[in-house]
XYZ file of N, CA and C in Angstrom:
666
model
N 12.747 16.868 3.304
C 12.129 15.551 3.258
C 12.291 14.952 1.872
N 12.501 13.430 2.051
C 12.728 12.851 0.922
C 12.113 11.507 0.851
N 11.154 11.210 -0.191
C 10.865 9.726 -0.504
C 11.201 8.910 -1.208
N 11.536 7.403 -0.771
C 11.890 6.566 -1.621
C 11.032 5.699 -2.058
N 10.718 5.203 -3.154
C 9.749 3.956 -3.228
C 10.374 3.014 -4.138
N 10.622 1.960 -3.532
C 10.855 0.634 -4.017
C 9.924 -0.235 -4.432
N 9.815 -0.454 -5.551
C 9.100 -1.647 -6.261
C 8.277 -0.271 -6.981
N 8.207 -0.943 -8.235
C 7.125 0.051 -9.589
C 6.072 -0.764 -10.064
N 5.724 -1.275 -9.144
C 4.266 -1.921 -10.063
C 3.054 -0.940 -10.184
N 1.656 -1.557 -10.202
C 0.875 -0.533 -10.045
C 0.857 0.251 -9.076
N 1.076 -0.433 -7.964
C 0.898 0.315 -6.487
C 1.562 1.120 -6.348
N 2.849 0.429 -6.471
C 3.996 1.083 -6.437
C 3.917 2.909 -6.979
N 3.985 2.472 -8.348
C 3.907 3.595 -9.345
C 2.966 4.644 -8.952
N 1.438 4.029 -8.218
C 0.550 5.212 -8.231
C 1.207 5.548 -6.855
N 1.938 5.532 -5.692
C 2.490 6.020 -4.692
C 3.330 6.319 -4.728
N 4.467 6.516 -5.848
C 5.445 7.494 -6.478
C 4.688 8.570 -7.213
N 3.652 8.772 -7.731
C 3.052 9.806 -8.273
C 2.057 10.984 -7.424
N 1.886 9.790 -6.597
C 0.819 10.510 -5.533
C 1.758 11.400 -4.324
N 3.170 11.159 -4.224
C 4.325 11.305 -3.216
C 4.320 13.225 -4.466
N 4.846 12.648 -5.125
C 5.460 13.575 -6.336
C 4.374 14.747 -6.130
N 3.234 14.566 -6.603
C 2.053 15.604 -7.068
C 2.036 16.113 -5.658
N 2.250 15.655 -4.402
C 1.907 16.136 -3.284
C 3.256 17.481 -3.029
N 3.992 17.409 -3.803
C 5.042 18.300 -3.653
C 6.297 17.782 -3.175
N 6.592 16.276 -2.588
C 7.262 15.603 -1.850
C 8.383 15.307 -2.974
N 9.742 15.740 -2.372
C 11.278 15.191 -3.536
C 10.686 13.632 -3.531
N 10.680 13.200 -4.641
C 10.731 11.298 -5.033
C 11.440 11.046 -5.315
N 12.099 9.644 -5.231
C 12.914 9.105 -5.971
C 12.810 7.756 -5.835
N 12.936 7.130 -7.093
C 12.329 5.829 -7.489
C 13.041 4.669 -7.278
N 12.696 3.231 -7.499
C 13.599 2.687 -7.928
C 12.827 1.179 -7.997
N 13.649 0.300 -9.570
C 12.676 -0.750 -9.426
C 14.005 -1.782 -10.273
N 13.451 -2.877 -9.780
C 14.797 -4.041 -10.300
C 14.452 -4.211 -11.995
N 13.863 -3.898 -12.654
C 13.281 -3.479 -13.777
C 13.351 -2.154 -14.648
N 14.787 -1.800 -14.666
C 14.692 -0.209 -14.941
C 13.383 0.512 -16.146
N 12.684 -0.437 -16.530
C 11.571 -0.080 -17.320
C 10.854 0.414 -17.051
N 10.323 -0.130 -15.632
C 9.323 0.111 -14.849
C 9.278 1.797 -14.450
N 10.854 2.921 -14.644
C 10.757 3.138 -13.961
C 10.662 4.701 -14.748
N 10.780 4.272 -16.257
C 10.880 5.179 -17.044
C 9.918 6.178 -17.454
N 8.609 6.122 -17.204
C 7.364 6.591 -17.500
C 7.245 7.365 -16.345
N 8.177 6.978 -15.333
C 7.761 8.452 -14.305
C 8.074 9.444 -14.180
N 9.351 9.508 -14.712
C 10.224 10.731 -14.606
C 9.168 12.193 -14.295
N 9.087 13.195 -13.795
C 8.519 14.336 -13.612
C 8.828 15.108 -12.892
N 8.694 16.485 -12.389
C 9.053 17.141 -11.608
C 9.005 16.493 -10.072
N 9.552 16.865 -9.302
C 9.660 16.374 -7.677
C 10.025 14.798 -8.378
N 9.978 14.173 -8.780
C 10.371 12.570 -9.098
C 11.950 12.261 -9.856
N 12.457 11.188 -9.108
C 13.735 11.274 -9.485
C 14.027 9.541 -9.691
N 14.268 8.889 -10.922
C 14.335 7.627 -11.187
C 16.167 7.196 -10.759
N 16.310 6.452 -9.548
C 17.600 6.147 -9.310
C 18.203 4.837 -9.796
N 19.482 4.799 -10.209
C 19.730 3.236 -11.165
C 20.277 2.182 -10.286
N 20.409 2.188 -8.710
C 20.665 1.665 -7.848
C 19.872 1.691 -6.389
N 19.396 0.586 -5.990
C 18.543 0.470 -4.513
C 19.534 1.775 -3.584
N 20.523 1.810 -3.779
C 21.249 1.938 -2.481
C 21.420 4.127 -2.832
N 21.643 4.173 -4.282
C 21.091 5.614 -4.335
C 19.732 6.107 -4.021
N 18.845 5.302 -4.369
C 17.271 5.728 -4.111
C 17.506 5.755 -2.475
N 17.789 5.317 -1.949
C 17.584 5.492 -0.046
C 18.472 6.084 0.401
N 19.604 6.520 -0.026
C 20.595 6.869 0.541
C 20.191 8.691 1.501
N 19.547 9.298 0.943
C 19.361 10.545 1.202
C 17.902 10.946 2.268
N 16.888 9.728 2.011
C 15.627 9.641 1.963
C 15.292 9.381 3.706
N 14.516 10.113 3.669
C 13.917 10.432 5.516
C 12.514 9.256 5.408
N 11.900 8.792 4.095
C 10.716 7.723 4.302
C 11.479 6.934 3.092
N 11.381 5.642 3.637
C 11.876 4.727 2.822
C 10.403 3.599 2.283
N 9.802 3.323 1.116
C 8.890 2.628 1.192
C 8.950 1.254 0.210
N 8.555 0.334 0.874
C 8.374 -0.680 -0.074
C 7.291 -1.116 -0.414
N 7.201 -1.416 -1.490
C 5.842 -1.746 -2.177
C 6.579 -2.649 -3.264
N 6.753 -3.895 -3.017
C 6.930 -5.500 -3.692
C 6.197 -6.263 -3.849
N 6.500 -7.746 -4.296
C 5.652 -8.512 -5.105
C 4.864 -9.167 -3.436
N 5.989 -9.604 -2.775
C 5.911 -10.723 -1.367
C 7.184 -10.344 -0.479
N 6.957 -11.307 0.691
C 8.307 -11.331 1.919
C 9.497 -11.692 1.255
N 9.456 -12.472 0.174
C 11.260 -13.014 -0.108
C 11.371 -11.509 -1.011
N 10.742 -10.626 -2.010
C 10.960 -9.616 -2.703
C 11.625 -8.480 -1.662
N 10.731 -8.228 -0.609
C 11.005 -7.209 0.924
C 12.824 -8.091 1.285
N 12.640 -8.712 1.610
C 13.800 -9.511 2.172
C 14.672 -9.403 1.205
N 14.717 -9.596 -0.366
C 15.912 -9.144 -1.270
C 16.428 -7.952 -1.264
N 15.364 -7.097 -1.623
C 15.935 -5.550 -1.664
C 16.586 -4.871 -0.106
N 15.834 -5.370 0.543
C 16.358 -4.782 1.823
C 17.425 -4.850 2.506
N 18.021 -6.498 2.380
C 18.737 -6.908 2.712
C 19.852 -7.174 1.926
N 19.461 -7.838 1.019
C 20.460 -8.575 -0.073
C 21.408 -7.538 -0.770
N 20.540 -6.337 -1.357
C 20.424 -5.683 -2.374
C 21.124 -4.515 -1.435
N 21.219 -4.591 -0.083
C 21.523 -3.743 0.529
C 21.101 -2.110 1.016
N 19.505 -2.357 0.759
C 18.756 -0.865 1.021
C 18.860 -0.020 2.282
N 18.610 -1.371 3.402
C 18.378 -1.196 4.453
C 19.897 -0.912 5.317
N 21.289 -0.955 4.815
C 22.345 -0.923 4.889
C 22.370 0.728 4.907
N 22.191 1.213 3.656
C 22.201 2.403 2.841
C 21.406 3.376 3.568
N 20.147 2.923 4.055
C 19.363 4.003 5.012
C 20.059 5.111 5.922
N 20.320 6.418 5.893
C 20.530 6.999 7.135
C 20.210 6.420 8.376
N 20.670 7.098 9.284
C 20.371 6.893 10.659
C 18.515 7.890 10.701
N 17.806 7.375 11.336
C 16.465 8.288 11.675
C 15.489 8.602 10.610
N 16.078 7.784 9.546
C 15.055 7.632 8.246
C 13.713 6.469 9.153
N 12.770 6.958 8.322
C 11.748 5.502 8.643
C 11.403 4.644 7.520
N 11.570 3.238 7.688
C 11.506 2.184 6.445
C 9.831 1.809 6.714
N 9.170 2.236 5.715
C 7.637 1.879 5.708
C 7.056 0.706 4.759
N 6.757 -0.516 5.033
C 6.578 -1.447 4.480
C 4.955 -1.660 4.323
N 4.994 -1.578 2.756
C 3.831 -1.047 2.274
C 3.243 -2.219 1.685
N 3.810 -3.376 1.319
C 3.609 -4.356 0.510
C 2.969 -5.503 2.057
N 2.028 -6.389 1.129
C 0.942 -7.123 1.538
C 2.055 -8.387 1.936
N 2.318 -8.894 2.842
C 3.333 -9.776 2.947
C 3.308 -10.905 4.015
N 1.398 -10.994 4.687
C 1.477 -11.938 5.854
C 2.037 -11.162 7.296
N 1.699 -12.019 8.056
C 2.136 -12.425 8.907
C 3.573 -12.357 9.470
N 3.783 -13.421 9.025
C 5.106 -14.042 8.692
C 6.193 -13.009 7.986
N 5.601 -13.044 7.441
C 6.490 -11.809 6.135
C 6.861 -10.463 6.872
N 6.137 -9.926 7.562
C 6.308 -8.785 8.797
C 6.846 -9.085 9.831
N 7.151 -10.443 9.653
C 7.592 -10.581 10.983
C 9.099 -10.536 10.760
N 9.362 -10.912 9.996
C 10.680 -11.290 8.915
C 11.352 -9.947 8.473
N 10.702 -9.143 8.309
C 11.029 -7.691 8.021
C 11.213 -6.847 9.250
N 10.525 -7.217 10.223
C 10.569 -6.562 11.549
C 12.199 -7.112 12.132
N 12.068 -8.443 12.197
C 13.185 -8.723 12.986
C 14.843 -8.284 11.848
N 15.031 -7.807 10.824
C 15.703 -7.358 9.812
C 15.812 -5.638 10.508
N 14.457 -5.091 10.287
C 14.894 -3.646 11.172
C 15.264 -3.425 12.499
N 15.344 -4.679 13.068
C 15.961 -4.461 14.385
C 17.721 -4.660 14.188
N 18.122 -4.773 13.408
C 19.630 -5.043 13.057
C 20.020 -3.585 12.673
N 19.114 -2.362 12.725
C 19.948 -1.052 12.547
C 18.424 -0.241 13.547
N 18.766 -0.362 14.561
C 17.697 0.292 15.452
C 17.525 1.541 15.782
N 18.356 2.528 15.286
C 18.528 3.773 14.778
C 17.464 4.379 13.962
N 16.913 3.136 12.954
C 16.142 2.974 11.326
C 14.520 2.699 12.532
N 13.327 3.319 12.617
C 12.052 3.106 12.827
C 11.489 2.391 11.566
N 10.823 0.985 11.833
C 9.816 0.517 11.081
C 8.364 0.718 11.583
N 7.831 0.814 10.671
C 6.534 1.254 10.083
C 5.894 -0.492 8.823
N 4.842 -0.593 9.937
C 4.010 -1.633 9.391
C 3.285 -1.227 8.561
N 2.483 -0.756 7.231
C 1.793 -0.315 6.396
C 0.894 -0.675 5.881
N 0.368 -1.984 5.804
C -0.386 -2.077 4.268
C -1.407 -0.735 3.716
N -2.134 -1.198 3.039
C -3.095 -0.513 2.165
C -4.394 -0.988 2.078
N -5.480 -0.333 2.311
C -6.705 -0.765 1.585
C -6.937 -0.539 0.383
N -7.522 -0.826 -0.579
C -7.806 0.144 -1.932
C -6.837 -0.522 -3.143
N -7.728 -0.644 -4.080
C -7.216 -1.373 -5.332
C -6.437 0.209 -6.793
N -6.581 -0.360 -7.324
C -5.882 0.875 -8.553
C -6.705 2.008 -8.676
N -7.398 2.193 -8.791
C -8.358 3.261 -8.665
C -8.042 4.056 -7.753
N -8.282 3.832 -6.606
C -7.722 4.544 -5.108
C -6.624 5.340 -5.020
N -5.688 3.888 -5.270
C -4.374 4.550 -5.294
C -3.592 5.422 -6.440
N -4.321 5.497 -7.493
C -3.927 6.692 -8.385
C -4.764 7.982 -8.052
N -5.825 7.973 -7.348
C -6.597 9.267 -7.215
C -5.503 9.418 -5.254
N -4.996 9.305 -4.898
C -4.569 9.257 -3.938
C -5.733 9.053 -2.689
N -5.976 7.874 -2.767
C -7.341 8.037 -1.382
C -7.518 6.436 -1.025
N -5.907 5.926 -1.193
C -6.118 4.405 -0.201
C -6.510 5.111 1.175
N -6.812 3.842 2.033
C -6.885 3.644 3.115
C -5.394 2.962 3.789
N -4.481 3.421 4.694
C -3.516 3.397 5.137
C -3.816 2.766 6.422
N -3.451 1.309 7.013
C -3.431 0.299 8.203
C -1.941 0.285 8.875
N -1.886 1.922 9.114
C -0.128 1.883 10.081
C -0.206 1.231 11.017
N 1.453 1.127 11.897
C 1.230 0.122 13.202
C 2.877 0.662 13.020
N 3.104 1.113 14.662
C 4.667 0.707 14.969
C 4.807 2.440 15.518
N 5.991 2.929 15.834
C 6.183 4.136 16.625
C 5.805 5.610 15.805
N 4.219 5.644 16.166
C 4.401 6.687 15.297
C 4.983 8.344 15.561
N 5.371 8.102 16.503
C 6.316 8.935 17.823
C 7.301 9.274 16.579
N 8.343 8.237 16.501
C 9.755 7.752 16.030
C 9.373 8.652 14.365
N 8.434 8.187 14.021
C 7.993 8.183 12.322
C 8.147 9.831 11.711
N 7.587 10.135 12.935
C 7.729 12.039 12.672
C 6.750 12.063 11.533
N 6.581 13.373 11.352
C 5.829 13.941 10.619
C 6.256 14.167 9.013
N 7.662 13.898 8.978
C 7.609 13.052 7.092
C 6.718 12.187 6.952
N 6.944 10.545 7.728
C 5.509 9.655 7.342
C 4.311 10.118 7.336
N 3.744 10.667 8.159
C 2.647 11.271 7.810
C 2.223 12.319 6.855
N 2.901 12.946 6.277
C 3.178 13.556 5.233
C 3.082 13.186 4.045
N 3.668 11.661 3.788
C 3.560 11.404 3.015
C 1.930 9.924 2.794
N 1.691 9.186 4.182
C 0.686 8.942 4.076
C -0.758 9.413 3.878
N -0.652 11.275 3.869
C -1.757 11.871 4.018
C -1.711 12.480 2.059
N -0.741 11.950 1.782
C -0.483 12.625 0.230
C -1.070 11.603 -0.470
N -0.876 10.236 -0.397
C -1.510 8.792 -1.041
C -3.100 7.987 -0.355
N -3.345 9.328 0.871
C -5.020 8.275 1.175
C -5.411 8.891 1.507
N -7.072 8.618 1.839
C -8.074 9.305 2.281
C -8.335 9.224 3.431
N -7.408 8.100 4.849
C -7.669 8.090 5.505
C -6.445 6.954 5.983
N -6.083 7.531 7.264
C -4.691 6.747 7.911
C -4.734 6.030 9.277
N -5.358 5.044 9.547
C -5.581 4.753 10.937
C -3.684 4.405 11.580
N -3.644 4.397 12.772
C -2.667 4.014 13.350
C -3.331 2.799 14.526
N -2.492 1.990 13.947
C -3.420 0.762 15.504
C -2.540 0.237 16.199
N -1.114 0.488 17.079
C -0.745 0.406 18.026
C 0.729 -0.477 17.206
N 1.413 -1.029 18.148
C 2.579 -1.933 17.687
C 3.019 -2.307 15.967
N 4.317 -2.073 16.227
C 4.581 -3.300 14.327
C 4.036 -4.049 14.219
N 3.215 -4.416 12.976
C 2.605 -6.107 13.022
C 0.713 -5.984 12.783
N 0.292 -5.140 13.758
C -0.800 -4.725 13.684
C -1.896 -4.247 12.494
N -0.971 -3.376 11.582
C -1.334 -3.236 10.551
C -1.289 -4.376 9.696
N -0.552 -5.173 9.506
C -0.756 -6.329 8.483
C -1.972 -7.119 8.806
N -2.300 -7.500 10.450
C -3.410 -8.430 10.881
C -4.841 -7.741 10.321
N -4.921 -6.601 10.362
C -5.877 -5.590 10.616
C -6.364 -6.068 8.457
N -5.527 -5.803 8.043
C -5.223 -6.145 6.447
C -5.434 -7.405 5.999
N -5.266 -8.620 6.620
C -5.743 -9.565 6.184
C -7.297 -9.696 7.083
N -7.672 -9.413 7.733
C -9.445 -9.147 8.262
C -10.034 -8.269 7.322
N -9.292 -7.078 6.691
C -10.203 -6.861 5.581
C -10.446 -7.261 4.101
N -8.739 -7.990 4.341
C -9.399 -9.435 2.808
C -10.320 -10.269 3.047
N -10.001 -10.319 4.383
C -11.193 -11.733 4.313
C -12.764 -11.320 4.690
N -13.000 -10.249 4.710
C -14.246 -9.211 4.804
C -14.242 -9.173 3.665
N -13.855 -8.879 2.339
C -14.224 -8.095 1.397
C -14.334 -9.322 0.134
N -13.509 -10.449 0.423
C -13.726 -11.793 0.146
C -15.111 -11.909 -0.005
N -15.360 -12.355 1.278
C -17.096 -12.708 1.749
C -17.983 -12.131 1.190
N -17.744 -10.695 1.191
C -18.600 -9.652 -0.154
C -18.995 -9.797 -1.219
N -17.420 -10.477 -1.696
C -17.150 -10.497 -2.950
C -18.180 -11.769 -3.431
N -18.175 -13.466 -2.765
C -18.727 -14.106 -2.445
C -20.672 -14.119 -2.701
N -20.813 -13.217 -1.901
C -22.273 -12.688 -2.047
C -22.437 -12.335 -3.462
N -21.581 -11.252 -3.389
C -22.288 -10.570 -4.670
C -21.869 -11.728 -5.720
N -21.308 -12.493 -6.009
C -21.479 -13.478 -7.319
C -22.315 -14.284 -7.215
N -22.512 -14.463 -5.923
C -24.254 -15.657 -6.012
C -24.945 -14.847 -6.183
N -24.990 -13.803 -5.808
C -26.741 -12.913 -6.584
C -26.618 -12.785 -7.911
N -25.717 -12.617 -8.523
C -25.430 -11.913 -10.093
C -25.793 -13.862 -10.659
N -25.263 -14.795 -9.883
C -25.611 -15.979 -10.490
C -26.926 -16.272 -10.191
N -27.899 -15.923 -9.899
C -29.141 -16.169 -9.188
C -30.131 -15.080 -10.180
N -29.419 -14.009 -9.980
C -29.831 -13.399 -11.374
C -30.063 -13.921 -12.609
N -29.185 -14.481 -12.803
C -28.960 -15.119 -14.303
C -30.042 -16.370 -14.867
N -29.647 -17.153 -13.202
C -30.911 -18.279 -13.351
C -32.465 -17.858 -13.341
N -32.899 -16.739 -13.124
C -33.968 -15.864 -12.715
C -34.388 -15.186 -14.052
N -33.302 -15.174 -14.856
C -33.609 -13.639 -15.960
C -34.181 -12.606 -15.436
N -33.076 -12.529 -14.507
C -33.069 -10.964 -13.820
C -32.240 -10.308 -13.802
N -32.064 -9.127 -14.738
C -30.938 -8.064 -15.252
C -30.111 -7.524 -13.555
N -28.957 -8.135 -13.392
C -28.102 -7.337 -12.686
C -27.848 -6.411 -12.493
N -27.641 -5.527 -13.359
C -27.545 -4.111 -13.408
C -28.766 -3.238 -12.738
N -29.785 -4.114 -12.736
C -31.440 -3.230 -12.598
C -31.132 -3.469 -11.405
N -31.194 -4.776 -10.510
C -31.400 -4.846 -9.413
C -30.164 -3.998 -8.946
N -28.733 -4.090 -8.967
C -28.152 -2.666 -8.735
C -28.722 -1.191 -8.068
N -29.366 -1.829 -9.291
C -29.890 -0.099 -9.039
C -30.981 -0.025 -7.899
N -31.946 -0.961 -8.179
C -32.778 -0.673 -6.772
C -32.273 -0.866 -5.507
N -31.218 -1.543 -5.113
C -30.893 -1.547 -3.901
C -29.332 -0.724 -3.448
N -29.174 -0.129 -4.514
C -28.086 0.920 -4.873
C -28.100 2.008 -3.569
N -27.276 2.316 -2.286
C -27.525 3.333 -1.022
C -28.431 2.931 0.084
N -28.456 1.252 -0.078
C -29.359 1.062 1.266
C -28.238 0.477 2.128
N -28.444 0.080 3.015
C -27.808 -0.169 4.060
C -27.221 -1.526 4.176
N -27.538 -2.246 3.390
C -26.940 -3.492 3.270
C -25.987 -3.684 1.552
N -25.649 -2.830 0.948
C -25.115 -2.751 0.019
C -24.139 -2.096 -0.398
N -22.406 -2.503 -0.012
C -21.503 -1.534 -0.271
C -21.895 -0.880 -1.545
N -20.988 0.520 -1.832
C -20.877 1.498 -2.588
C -20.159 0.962 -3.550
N -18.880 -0.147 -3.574
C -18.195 -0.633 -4.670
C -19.417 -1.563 -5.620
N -19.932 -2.293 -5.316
C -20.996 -3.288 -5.673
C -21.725 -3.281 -6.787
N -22.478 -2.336 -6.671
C -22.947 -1.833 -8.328
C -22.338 -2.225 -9.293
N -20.662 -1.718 -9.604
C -19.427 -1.998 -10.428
C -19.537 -3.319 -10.586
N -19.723 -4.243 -9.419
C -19.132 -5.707 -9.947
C -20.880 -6.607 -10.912
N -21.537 -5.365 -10.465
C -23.073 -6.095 -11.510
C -23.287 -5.644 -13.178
N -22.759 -4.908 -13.380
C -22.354 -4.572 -14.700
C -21.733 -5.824 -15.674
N -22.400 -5.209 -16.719
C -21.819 -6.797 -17.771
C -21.024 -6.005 -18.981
């Protein structure tokens, strides 16, 4: 088994490390060869071309900026060319709707190649301790037990919810859930303020009740 990960940003990077530490061959690759230099390590392998990083690789992953970034490398750049036959291309990057849809109809031009809908729950934190939340969608039949292998190496928890596509919808319902959260909690911290009432205190008293995520606390801190 072999992983590829395309794009080195944060995400990126902490799911090349989290692939690596899990024991999994890596190999990198980012249109930025900078990006890609700080990883080097055992099981991790920094490649100087899209088309070497996939060439060998049984999980192919992207993790980019947007849909036209997915759509360059894949296509343009020729990744998705380069793929073996029976590799799975796992599209990890936040990209809409639209953007999956665009990538979907691209993996149907080598149908040999299984796509894998992906996003992520979980901000930097998560994903360097390896414990995103993983929103798959698409054959997880086809995907074999490399993808899962390597999704169980980067999260704490992997739902599968039926068809390509699924996972992205599922991903924007929990932006716009965690939005609304987000929402709340700045009118209280502003309500606080008008009150001269320490944020942090009230934190704390309502810190494990039932109406108060576990992230929350964090955002009352000054």
């Amino acid at each position: 088994q072999m992983i590829a990960v395309l794009g080195l940003g944060i995400m990126g990077s902490a799911l090349a490390r989290d692939a690596a530490r899990a024991g999994l061959p890596t190999v990198v690759w980012d249109r930025n060869p900078a990006h890609g230099a700080a990883l080097a390590s055992d099981n991790l392998t920094i490649a100087t071309n899209v088309a070497d990083a996939v060439r060998d690789a049984t999980v192919v992953v992207t993790m980019v900026a947007d849909a036209d970034a997915v759509m360059n490398v894949m296509q343009d750049l020729g990744a998705l060319a380069a793929m073996k036959a029976g590799a799975s291309w796992v599209q990890m990057a936040t990209v809409g709707v639209e953007g999956t849809e665009r990538a979907l109809l691209l993996s149907g031009t080598r149908p040999e190649i299984v796509f894998i809908d992906a996003p992520v729950s979980g901000s930097r934190g998560p994903a360097e301790e390896g414990k995103l939340v993983v929103l798959a969608s698409g054959d997880r039949e086809r995907a074999g037990t490399e993808t899962q292998r390597f999704f169980e190496a980067i999260a704490s928890k992997v739902h599968w919810l039926g068809e390509a596509g699924q996972g992205t919808r599922m991903k924007l319902v929990f932006n716009a859930w965690i939005g609304l959260l987000m929402e709340g909690v700045a009118e209280v911290a502003t309500l606080c303020d008008a009150l001269s009432v320490d944020p942090a205190r009230f934190a704390e008293l309502v810190a494990g009740g039932p109406l108060f995520p576990p992230w929350a606390p964090h955002k009352f801190r000054k």
